[in-house]
Short mmCIF file of C-alpha atoms and ligand atoms in Angstrom, two decimals:
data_model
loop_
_atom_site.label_atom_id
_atom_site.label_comp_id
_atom_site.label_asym_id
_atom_site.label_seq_id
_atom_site.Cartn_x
_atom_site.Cartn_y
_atom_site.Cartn_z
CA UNK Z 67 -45.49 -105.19 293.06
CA UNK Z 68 -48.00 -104.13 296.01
CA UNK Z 69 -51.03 -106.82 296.51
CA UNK Z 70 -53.68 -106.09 299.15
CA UNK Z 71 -54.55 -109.81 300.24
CA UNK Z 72 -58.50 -108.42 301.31
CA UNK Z 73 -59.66 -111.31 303.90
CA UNK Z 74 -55.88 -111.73 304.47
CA UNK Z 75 -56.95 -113.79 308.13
CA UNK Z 76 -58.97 -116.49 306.43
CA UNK Z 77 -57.76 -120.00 305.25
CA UNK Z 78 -57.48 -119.21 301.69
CA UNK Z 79 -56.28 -115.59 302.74
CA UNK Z 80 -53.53 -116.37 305.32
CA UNK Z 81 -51.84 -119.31 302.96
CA UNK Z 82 -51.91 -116.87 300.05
CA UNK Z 83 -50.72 -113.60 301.70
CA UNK Z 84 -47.11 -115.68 303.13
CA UNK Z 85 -47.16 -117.23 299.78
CA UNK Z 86 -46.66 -113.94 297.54
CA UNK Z 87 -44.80 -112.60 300.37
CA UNK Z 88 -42.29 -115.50 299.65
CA UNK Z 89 -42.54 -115.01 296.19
CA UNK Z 90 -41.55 -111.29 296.54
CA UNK Z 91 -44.38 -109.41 296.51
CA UNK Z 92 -44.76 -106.54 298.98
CA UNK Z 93 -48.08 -107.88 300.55
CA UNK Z 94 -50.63 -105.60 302.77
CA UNK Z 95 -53.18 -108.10 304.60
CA UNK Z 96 -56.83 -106.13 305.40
CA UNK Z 97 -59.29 -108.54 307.39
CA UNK Z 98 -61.91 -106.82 309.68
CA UNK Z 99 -61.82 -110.10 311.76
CA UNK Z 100 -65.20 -110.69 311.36
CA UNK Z 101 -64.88 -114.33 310.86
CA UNK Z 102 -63.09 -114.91 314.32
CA UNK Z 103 -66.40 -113.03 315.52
CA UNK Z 104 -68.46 -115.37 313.53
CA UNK Z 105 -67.11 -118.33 314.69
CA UNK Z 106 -67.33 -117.44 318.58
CA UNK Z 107 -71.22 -116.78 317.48
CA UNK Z 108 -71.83 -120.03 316.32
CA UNK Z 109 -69.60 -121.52 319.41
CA UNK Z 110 -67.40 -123.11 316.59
CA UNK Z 111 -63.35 -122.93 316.49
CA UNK Z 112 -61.36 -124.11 314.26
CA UNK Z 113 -59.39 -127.27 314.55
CA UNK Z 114 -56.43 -125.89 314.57
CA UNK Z 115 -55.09 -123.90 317.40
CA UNK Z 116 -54.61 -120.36 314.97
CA UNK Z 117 -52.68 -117.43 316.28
CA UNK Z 118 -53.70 -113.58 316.37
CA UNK Z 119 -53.12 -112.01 313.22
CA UNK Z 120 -50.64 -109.55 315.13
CA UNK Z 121 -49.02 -112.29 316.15
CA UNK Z 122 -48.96 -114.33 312.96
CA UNK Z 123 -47.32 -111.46 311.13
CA UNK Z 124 -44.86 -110.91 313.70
CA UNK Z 125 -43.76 -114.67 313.48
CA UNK Z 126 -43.71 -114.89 309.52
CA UNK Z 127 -41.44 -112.00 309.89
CA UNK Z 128 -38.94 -113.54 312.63
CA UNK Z 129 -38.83 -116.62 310.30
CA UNK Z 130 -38.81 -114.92 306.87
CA UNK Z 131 -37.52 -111.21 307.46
CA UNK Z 132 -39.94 -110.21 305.11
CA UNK Z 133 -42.59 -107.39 306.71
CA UNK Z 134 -46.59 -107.51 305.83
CA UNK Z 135 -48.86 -104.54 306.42
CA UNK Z 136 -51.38 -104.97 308.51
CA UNK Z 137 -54.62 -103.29 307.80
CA UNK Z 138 -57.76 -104.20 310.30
CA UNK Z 139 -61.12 -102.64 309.27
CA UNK Z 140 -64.35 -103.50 306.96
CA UNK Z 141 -64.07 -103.37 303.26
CA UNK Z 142 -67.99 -102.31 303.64
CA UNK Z 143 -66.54 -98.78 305.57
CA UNK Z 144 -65.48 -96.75 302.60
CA UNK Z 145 -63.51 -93.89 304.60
CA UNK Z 146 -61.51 -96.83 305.61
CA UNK Z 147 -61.06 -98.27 302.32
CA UNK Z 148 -59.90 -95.21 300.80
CA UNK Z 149 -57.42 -94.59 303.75
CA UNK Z 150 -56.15 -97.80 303.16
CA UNK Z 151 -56.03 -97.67 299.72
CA UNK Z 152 -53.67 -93.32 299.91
CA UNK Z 153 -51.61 -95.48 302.86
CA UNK Z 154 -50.73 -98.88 300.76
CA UNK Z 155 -51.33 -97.73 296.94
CA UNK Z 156 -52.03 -101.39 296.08
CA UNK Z 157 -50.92 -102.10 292.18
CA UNK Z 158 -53.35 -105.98 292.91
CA UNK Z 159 -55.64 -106.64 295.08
CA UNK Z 160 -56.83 -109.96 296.20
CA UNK Z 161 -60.29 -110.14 297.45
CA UNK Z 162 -61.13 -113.02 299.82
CA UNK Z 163 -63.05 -110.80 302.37
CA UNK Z 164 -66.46 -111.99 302.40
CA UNK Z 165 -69.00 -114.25 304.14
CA UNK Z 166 -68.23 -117.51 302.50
CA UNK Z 167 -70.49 -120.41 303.81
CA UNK Z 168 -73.47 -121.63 302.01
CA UNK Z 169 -75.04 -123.13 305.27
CA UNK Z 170 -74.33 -119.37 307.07
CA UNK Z 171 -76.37 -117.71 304.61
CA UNK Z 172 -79.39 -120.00 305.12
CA UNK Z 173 -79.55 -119.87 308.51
CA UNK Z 174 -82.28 -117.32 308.66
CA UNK Z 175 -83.71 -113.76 306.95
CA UNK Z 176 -80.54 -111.86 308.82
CA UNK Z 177 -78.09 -114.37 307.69
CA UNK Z 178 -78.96 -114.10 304.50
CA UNK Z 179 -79.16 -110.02 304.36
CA UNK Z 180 -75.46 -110.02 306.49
CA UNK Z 181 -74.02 -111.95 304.04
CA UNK Z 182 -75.24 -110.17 300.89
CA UNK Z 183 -74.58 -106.60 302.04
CA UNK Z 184 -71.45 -107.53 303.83
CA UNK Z 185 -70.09 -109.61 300.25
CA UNK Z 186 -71.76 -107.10 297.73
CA UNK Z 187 -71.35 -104.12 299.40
CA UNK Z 188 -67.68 -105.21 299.99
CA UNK Z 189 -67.17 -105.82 296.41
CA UNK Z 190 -68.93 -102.59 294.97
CA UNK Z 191 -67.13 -100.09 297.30
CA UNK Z 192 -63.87 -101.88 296.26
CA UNK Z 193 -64.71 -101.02 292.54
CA UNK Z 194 -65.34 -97.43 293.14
CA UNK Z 195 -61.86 -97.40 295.47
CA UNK Z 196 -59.93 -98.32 292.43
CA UNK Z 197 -61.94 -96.44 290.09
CA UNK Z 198 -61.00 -93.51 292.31
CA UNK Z 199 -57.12 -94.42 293.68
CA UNK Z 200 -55.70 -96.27 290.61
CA UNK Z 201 -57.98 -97.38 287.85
CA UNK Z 202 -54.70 -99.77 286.49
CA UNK Z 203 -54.94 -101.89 289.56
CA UNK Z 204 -55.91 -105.16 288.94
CA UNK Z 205 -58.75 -106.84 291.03
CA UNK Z 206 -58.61 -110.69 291.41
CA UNK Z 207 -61.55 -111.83 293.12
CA UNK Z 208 -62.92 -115.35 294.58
CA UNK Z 209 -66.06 -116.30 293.07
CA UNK Z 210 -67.41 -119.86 293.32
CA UNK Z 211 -68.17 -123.00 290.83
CA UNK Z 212 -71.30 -122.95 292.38
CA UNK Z 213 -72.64 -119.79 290.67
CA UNK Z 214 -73.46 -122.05 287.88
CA UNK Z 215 -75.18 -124.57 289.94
CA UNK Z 216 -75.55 -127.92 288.33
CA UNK Z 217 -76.47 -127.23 284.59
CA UNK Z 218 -77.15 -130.15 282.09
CA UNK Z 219 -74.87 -129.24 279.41
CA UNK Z 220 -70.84 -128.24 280.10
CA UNK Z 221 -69.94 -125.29 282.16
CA UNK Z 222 -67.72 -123.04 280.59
CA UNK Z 223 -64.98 -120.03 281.80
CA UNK Z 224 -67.35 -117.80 282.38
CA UNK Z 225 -68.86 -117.33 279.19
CA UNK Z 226 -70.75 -118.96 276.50
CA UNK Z 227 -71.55 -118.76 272.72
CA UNK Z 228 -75.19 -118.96 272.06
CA UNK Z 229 -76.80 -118.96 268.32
CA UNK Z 230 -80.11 -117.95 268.64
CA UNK Z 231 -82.66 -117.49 265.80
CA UNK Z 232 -79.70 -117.16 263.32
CA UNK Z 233 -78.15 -114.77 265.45
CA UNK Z 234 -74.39 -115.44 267.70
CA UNK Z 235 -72.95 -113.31 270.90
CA UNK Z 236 -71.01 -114.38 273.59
CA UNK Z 237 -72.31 -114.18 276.70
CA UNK Z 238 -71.97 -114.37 280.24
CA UNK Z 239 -72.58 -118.14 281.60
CA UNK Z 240 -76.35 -118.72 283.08
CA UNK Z 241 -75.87 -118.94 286.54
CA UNK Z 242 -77.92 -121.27 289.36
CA UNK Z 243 -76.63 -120.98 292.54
CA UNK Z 244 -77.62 -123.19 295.68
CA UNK Z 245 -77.87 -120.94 298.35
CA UNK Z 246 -77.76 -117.36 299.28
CA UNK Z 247 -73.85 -117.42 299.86
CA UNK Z 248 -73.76 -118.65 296.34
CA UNK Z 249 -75.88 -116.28 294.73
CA UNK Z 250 -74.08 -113.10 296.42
CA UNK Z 251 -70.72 -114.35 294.42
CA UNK Z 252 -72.93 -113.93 290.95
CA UNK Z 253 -73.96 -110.57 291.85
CA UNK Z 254 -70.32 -109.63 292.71
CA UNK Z 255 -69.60 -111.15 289.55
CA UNK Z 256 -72.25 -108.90 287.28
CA UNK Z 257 -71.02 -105.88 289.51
CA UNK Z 258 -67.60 -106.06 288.28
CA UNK Z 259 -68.45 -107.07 284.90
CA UNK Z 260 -70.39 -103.96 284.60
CA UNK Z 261 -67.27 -101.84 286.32
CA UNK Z 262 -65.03 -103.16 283.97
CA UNK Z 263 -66.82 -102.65 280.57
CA UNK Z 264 -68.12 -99.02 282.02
CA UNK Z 265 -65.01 -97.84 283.63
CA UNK Z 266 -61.92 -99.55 282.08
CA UNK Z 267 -60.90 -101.29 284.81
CA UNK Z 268 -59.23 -104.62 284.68
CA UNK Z 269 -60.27 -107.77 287.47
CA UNK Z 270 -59.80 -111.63 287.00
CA UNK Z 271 -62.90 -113.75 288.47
CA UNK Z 272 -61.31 -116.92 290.20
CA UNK Z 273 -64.29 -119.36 290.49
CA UNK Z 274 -62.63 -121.11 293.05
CA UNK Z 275 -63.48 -125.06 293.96
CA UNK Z 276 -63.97 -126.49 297.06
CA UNK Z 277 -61.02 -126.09 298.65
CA UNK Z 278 -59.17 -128.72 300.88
CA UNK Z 279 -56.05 -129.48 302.70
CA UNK Z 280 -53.83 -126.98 305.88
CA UNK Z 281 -50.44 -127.01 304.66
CA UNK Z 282 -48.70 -124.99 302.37
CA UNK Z 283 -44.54 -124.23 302.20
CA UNK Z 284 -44.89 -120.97 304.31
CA UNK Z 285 -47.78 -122.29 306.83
CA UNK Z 286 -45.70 -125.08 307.39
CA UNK Z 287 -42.73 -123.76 308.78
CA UNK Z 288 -43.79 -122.62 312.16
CA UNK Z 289 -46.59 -123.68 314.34
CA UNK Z 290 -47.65 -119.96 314.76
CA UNK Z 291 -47.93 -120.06 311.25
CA UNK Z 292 -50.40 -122.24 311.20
CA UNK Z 293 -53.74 -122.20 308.81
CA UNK Z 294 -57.43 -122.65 310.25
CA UNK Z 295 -58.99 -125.97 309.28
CA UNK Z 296 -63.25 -125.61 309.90
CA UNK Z 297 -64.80 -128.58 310.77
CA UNK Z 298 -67.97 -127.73 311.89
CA UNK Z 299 -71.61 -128.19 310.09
CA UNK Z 300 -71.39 -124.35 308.93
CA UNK Z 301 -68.19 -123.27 308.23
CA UNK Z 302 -66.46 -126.80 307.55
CA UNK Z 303 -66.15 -128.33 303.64
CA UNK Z 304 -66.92 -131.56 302.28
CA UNK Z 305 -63.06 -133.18 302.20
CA UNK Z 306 -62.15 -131.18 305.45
CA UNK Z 307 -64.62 -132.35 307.47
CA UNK Z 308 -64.40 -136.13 306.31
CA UNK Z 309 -61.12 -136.14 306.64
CA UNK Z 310 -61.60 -134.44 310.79
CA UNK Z 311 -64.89 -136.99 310.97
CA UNK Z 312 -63.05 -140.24 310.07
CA UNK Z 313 -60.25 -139.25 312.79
CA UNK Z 314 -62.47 -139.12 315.33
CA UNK Z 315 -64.80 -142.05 314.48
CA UNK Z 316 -67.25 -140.13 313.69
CA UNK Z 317 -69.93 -141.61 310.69
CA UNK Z 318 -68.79 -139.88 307.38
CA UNK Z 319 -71.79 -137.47 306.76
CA UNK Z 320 -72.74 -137.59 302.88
CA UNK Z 321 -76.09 -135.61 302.24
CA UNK Z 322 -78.28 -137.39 300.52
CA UNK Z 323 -77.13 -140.29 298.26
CA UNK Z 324 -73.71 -138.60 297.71
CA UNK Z 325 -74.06 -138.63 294.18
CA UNK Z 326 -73.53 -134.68 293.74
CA UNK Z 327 -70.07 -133.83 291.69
CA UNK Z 328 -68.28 -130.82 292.69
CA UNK Z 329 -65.18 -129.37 291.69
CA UNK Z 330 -61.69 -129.58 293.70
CA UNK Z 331 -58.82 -128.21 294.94
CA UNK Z 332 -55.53 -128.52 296.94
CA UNK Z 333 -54.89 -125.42 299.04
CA UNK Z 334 -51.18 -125.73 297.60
CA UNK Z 335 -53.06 -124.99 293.99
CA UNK Z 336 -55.01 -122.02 295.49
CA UNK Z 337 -51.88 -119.87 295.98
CA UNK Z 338 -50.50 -120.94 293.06
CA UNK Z 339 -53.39 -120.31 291.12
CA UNK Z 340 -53.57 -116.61 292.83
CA UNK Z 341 -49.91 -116.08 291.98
CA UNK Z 342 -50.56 -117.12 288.33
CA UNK Z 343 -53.82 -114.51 287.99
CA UNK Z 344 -51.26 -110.93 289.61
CA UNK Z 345 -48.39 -112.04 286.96
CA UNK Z 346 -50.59 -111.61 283.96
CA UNK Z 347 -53.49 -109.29 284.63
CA UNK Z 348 -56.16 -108.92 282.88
CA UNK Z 349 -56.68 -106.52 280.11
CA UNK Z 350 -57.98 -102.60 280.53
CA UNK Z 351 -62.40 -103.08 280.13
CA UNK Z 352 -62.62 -106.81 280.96
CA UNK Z 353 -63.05 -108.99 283.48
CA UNK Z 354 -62.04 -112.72 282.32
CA UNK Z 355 -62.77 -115.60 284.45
CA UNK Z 356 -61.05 -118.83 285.36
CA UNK Z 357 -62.43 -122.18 286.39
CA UNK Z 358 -60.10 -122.68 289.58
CA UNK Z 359 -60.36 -126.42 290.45
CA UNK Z 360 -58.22 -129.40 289.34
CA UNK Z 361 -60.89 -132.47 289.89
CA UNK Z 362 -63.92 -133.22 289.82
CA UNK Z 363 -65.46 -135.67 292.49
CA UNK Z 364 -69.03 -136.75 293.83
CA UNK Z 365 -69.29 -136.71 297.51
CA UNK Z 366 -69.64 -140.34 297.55
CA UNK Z 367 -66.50 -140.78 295.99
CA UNK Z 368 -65.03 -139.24 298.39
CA UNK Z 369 -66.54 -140.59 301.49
CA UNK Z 370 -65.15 -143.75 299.84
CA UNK Z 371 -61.65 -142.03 299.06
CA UNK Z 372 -61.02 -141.11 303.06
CA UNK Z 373 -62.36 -144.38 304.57
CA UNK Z 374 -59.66 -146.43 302.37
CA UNK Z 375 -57.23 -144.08 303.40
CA UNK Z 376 -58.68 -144.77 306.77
CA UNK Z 377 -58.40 -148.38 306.83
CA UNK Z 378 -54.04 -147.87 305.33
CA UNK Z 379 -53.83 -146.15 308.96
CA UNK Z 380 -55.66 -148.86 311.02
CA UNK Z 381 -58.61 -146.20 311.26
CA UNK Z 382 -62.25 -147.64 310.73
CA UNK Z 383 -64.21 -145.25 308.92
CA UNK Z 384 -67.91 -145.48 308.55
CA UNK Z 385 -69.83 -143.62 305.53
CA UNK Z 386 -73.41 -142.99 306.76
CA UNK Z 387 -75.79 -141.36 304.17
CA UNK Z 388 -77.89 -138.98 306.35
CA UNK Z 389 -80.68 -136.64 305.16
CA UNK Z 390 -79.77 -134.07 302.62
CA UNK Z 391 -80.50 -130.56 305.18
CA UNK Z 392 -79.74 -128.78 301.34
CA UNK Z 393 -82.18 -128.30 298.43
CA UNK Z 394 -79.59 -129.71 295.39
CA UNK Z 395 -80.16 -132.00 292.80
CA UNK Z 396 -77.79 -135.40 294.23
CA UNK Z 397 -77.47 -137.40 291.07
CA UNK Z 398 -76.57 -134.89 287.98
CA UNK Z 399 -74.43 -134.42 285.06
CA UNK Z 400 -71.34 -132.46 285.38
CA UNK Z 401 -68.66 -131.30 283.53
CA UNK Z 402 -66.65 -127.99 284.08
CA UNK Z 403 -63.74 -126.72 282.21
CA UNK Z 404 -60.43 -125.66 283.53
CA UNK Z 405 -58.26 -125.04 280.89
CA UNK Z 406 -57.28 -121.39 281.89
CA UNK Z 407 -54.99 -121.62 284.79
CA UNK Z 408 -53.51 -124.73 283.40
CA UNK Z 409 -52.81 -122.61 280.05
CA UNK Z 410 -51.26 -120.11 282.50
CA UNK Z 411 -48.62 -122.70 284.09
CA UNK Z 412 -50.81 -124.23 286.78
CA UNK Z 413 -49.13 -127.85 287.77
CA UNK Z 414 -51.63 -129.11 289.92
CA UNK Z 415 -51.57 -131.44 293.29
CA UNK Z 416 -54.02 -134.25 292.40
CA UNK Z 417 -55.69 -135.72 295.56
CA UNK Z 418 -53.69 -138.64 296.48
CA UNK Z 419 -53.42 -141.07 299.17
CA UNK Z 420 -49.95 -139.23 300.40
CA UNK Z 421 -52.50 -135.87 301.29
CA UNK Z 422 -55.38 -137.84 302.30
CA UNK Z 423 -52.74 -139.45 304.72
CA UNK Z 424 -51.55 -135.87 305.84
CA UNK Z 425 -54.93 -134.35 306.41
CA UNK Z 426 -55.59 -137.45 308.74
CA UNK Z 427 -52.72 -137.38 310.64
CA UNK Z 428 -52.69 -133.96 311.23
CA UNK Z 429 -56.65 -134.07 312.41
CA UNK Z 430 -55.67 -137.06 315.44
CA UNK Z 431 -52.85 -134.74 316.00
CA UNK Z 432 -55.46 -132.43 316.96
CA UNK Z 433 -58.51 -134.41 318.36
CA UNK Z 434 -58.72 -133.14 321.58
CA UNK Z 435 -59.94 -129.64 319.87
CA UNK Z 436 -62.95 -131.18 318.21
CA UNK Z 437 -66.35 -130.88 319.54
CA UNK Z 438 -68.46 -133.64 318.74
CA UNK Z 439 -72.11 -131.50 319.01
CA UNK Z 440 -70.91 -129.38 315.92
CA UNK Z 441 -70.44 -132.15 313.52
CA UNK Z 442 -74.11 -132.63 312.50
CA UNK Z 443 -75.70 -130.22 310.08
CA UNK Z 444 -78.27 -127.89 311.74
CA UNK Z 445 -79.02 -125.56 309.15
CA UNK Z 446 -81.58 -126.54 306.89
CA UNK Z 447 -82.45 -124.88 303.69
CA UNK Z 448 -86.32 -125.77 304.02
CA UNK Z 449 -85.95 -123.99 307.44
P1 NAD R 1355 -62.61 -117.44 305.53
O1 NAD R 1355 -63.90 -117.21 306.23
O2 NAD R 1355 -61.63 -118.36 306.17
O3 NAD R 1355 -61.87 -116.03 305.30
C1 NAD R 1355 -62.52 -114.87 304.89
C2 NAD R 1355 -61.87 -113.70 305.60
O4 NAD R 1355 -62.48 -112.49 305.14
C3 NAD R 1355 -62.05 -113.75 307.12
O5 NAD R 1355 -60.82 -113.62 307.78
C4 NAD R 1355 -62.99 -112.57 307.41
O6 NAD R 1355 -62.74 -111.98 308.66
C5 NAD R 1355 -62.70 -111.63 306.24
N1 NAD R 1355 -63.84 -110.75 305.90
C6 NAD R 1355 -65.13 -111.10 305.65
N2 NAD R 1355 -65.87 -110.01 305.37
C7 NAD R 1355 -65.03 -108.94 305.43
C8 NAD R 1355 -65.21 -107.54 305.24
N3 NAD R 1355 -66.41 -107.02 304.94
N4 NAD R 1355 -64.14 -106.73 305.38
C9 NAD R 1355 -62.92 -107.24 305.70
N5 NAD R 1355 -62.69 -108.56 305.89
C10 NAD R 1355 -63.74 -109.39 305.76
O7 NAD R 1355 -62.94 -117.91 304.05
P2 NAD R 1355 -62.02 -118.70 303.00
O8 NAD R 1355 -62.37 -120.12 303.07
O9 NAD R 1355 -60.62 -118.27 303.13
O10 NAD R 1355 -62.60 -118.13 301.64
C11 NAD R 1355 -62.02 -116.97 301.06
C12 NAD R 1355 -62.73 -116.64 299.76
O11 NAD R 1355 -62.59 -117.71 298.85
C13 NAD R 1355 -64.23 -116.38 299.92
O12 NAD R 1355 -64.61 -115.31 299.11
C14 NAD R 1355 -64.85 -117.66 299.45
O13 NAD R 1355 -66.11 -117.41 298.92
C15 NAD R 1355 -63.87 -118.13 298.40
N6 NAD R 1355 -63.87 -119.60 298.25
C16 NAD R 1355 -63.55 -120.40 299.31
C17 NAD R 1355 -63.56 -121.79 299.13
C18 NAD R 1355 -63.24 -122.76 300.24
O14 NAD R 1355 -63.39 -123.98 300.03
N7 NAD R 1355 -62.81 -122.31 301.41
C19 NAD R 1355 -63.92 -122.32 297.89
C20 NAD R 1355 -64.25 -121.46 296.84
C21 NAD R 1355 -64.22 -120.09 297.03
N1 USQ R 1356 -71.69 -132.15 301.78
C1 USQ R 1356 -71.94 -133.41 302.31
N2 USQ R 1356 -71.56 -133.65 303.60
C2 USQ R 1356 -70.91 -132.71 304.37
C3 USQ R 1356 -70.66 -131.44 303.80
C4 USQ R 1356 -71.06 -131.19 302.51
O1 USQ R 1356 -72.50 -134.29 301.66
O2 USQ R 1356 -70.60 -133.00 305.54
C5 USQ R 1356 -72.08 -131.87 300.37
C6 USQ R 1356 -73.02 -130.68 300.21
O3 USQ R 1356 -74.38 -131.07 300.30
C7 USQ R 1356 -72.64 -130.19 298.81
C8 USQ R 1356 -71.17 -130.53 298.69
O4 USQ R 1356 -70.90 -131.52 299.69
O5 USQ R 1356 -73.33 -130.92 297.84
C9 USQ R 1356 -70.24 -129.35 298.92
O6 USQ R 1356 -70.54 -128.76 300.17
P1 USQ R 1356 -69.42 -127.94 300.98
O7 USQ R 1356 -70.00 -127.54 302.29
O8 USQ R 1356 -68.15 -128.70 300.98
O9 USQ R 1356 -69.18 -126.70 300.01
P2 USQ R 1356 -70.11 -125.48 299.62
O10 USQ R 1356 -71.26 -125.30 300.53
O11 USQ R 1356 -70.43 -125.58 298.17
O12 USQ R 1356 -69.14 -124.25 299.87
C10 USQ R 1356 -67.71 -124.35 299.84
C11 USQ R 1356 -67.16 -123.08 300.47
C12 USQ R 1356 -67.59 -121.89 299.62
C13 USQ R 1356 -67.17 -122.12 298.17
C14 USQ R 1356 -67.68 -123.45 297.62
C15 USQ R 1356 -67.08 -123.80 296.28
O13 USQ R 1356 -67.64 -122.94 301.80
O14 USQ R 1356 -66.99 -120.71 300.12
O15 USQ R 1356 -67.67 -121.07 297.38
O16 USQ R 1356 -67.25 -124.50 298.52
S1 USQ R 1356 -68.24 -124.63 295.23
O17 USQ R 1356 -68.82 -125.76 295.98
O18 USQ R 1356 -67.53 -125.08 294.07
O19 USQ R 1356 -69.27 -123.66 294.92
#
C-alpha cells in the first residue's frame, strides 16, 4: 500500500515514515521544511544533531534498500498538492504537517493567524485532494488530547451520548482547547467530520498525547538516522525537556503547582499506533477517532519521576515550581479513555526507569548542543 507520511521531516513524521517503510509500505514523505525555518527564527535547534532530509533518505536507503519518495512543497499550495497527489497516487495518507506548538501560536496576532491558516488550510485542501484524486483513500490525521481541554466529567473517543429533555444522539465530544495551536486541531477535526459525512470519504482522528522519547528500531540504526529532540521553551514538551533540563543541571521547570494531568506517550507507541490506524481504515462517511496515549501523568509527577531517575545516575536534579506563563486550570480532574488502539492490538511501552535512563543518557551525550538562554518560557499567554 502507498502512504503519504505529510510532515514526513518532523519528530513524529521522520520515526513513522522509516517505520512503515520497514513494515513494507511504499512510503512518499511531503514536508515543506517549514519547521527547520521555524526553528532558525526562534534561534532554537534541536538537540540532536539531525541530517537533511535528502540526506536522511539517502542513508535509510544505504542501510535498508528500501527507497522513499521525496516530495518538498506546502500542503497549503494546492497545484502542488494535486501534482503530488497524479505523481504518488497515495491509497493513506498520514498528516503530521502542521504548526504544532501551543506556546508558537501564542506568541502574538501573526503567530496565531500562521498557525491556523497554515494547519486548517493544510487540512481542508487535503480533503478536497482526495475528494478529487481518490475518494477511497484513507486520511489519518494527528489531532491532540488537548482539544478537549480539561473537562470535569470523563473524556471520551471522540464522541459522547447525551439525553437531553427525554431525547438521546450521539455527538461529537465538547471541546476546550488551551491555546490557539490547540484550537486549530478542533477545527481540522469539524472540517473532516463534515468531509466525511458530506462526501463519503473515510479519515481516522489520532488525538495524539504528549509525546516523548528519540529512539525507535529504524532511527536507531544509524546516526544519520537520527530523530530531532526540541528542548527549547517553544517547541520542547513536558518529559523531553525535563529529561534535557535535569542533564544539564538545569531546575526542572513545572508551571504552576504541577498538578495538571496530561496524557502520554512513548514515541515507539506513536508508530505503532499509526501502523495500527492504515491496516484497518475507517469506514466510507465517517471519521472515527482514537484516544492515542497510554498514561496519564501530572507534571509534578513527573518532575518527581526524572529527578529519581536522576539521582540512580549520580545526577542531582532540582524541581523548581516557576510561574505558570499558560492560562490552564493546574489542579483538575482527569480521566480519558483509550480503549481503541488497545482494541486494535496496541502493546504499549509504559514509562519506566529503563527509558527515563535512555532519554538521560542520550541528552549528556549531547550537552554541548544545548543553549541554556532557551530553556525558560518566554511566551506568555496573558501577553
Ligand atoms: P514537528 O514540528 O516536528 O513536525 C511537523 C512537520 O510538518 C515539520 O517537518 C514541518 O516542516 C511540516 N509542516 C508543517 N506545516 C506544513 C505544511 N503546510 N506543508 C508541509 N509540511 C508542513 O511536529 P511533531 O512533533 O512531529 O508533530 C506532528 C503532528 O503530531 C502535529 O500535527 C502535532 O500537532 C501532532 N502531535 C504531536 C505531539 C508531540 O508531542 N510532538 C503530540 C500530539 C500531537
Ligand atoms: N509544562 C510544564 N513545564 C514545561 C513544559 C510544559 O509545566 O517545561 C506543562 C504545561 O503547562 C502543560 C503541560 O506541561 O500543562 C504540557 O505542555 P507541553 O508543552 O508538554 O505540551 P502541549 O503544549 O500540550 O503540546 C504538546 C505538543 C502538541 C500536542 C500536545 C498533546 O507540542 O503538538 O498536541 O502536546 S496534548 O498536551 O495532549 O494536547
Amino acid at each position: 500500500m502507498k502512504v503519504l507520511v505529510i510532515g514526513g521531516d518532523g519528530y513524529c513524521g521522520w520515526a513513522t515514515a522509516l517505520h512503515l517503510a520497514n513494515k513494507g509500505y511504499e512510503v512518499g514523505v511531503l514536508d515543506s521544511l517549514i519547521r527547520r525555518h521555524w526553528d532558525n527564527e526562534l534561534g532554537v535547534a534541536t538537540l540532536t544533531p539531525i541530517a537533511s532530509i535528502q540526506d536522511r533518505i539517502y542513508k535509510w536507503q544505504a542501510v535498508s534498500g528500501q527507497k522513499i519518495d521525496l516530495f518538498i512543497g506546502d500542503i497549503t499550495n494546492y497545484e502542488f498538492l494535486q501534482k503530488t497527489f497524479r505523481n504518488f497516487e497515495p491509497e493513506a495518507l498520514v498528516h503530521f504537517g502542521e504548526q504544532r506548538s501551543a506556546p508558537f501560536s501564542m506568541i502574538d496576532r501573526e503567530h496565531a493567524v500562521l498557525t491556523q491558516v497554515n494547519n486548517v488550510v493544510g487540512t481542508l485542501n487535503l480533503l478536497y485532494a482526495i475528494k478529487e484524486h481518490n475518494p477511497d483513500c484513507h486520511l489519518v490525521k494527528l489531532g491532540t488530547m488537548g482539544e478537549y481541554g480539561t473537562p470535569n466529567i470523563d473524556i471520551e473517543e471522540g464522541y459522547i451520548t447525551i439525553e437531553h429533555n427525554g431525547r438521546k444522539d450521539t455527538l461529537p465530544y465538547p471541546k476546550q482547547p488551551g491555546s490557539f495551536y490547540h484550537l486549530s486541531k478542533v477545527h481540522d477535526s469539524h472540517n473532516i467530520q463534515f468531509a466525511c459525512r458530506t462526501w463519503g470519504l473515510r479519515a481516522t482522528d489520532l488525538n495524539q498525547g504528549v509525546v516523548y522519547g528519540v529512539l525507535t528500531e529504524e532511527t536507531g540504526t544509524d546516526e544519520l538516522l537520527i530523530n530531532r529532540l526540541d528542548y527549547d521553551g517553544v517547541f520542547g514538551t513536558a518529559l523531553n525537556r525535563f529529561c534535557i533540563q535535569a542533564a544539564i543541571g538545569h531546575p526542572l521547570t513545572v508551571y504552576g503547582t504541577g498538578g495538571q494531568t496530561r496524557s502520554f506517550l512513548d514515541i515507539r507507541d506513536t508508530v505503532r499506533c499509526i501502523e495500527l490506524a492504515i491496516a484497518t481504515p475507517a469506514e466510507s462517511g465517517k471519521m472515527r477517532v482514537f484516544n492515542q496515549f497510554t498514561e496519564l501523568f501530572s507534571i509534578r509527577d513527573l518532575a518527581y519521576m526524572v529527578q529519581k531517575a536522576g539521582q540512580t545516575l549520580g545526577i542531582k536534579v532540582e524541581v523548581q515550581n516557576i510561574d505558570n506563563p499558560r492560562v490552564e486550570l493546574e489542579e483538575h480532574y482527569f480521566n480519558a479513555k483509550n480503549t481503541n488502539l488497545l482494541d486494535l492490538g496496541l502493546q504499549p511501552h509504559f514509562l519506566s526507569d529503563a527509558l527515563l535512563d535512555s532519554l538521560l543518557n542520550f541528552a549528556v551525550r549531547y550537552s554541548d548542543r544545548i543553549d541554556q538562554k532557551q530553556i525558560l518560557p518566554k511566551v506568555k499567554w496573558r501577553g
